[in-house]
Amino acid sequence: MSIIIRRGPNDTTDSVIRKFQKKVALENVVQEYRDRQFHKTKSEIRQERRAEKTRKIMRAKGWENDTF
């Protein structure tokens, strides 16, 4: 799970940092770290998944009601 950024001849330090931040965000490194920081029981994981599903459903229903 290593992230490798190669600096091109025309890349500035800022552009390399931006590339690194994009790769970290795409690979969900920070989110995975936060998830593994504390132990979660199986029931907590199931509860979070269920809550996420209901949020998605409610969001979809909200968009349907706004469009006429």
One Martini backbone bead per residue (centre of mass of N, CA, C, O) as a GRO file, in nm:
protein
   68
    1MET     BB    1   0.058   0.063   0.021
    2SER     BB    2   0.216   0.242  -0.172
    3ILE     BB    3   0.316   0.577  -0.259
    4ILE     BB    4   0.408   0.695  -0.585
    5ILE     BB    5   0.599   0.985  -0.681
    6ARG     BB    6   0.689   1.143  -0.976
    7ARG     BB    7   0.924   1.375  -1.077
    8GLY     BB    8   0.932   1.600  -1.302
    9PRO     BB    9   1.108   1.846  -1.467
   10ASN     BB   10   0.836   2.057  -1.448
   11ASP     BB   11   0.787   2.014  -1.150
   12THR     BB   12   0.665   2.130  -0.872
   13THR     BB   13   0.615   2.111  -0.544
   14ASP     BB   14   0.309   2.166  -0.553
   15SER     BB   15   0.235   1.951  -0.769
   16VAL     BB   16   0.334   1.707  -0.606
   17ILE     BB   17   0.149   1.746  -0.364
   18ARG     BB   18  -0.116   1.726  -0.524
   19LYS     BB   19  -0.072   1.440  -0.628
   20PHE     BB   20  -0.056   1.308  -0.352
   21GLN     BB   21  -0.337   1.391  -0.246
   22LYS     BB   22  -0.497   1.247  -0.469
   23LYS     BB   23  -0.398   0.958  -0.413
   24VAL     BB   24  -0.490   0.944  -0.121
   25ALA     BB   25  -0.791   0.992  -0.184
   26LEU     BB   26  -0.835   0.752  -0.389
   27GLU     BB   27  -0.719   0.526  -0.168
   28ASN     BB   28  -0.825   0.577   0.127
   29VAL     BB   29  -0.610   0.613   0.360
   30VAL     BB   30  -0.737   0.787   0.584
   31GLN     BB   31  -0.999   0.626   0.625
   32GLU     BB   32  -0.862   0.358   0.699
   33TYR     BB   33  -0.718   0.463   0.948
   34ARG     BB   34  -0.974   0.548   1.104
   35ASP     BB   35  -1.107   0.265   1.104
   36ARG     BB   36  -0.843   0.120   1.252
   37GLN     BB   37  -0.800   0.274   1.523
   38PHE     BB   38  -1.067   0.125   1.610
   39HIS     BB   39  -1.256  -0.109   1.736
   40LYS     BB   40  -1.511  -0.305   1.570
   41THR     BB   41  -1.792  -0.446   1.568
   42LYS     BB   42  -2.010  -0.613   1.376
   43SER     BB   43  -2.260  -0.450   1.463
   44GLU     BB   44  -2.142  -0.169   1.396
   45ILE     BB   45  -2.097  -0.219   1.096
   46ARG     BB   46  -2.389  -0.286   1.024
   47GLN     BB   47  -2.510  -0.019   1.123
   48GLU     BB   48  -2.353   0.166   0.930
   49ARG     BB   49  -2.453   0.042   0.665
   50ARG     BB   50  -2.754   0.089   0.715
   51ALA     BB   51  -2.733   0.398   0.743
   52GLU     BB   52  -2.615   0.448   0.460
   53LYS     BB   53  -2.850   0.336   0.299
   54THR     BB   54  -3.068   0.531   0.407
   55ARG     BB   55  -2.929   0.791   0.315
   56LYS     BB   56  -2.938   0.726   0.012
   57ILE     BB   57  -3.243   0.700  -0.011
   58MET     BB   58  -3.317   0.982   0.095
   59ARG     BB   59  -3.159   1.139  -0.116
   60ALA     BB   60  -3.313   1.029  -0.361
   61LYS     BB   61  -3.595   1.124  -0.271
   62GLY     BB   62  -3.528   1.425  -0.256
   63TRP     BB   63  -3.468   1.462  -0.559
   64GLU     BB   64  -3.748   1.374  -0.663
   65ASN     BB   65  -3.918   1.602  -0.515
   66ASP     BB   66  -3.775   1.859  -0.652
   67THR     BB   67  -3.869   1.747  -0.920
   68PHE     BB   68  -4.129   1.844  -1.175
   0.00000   0.00000   0.00000
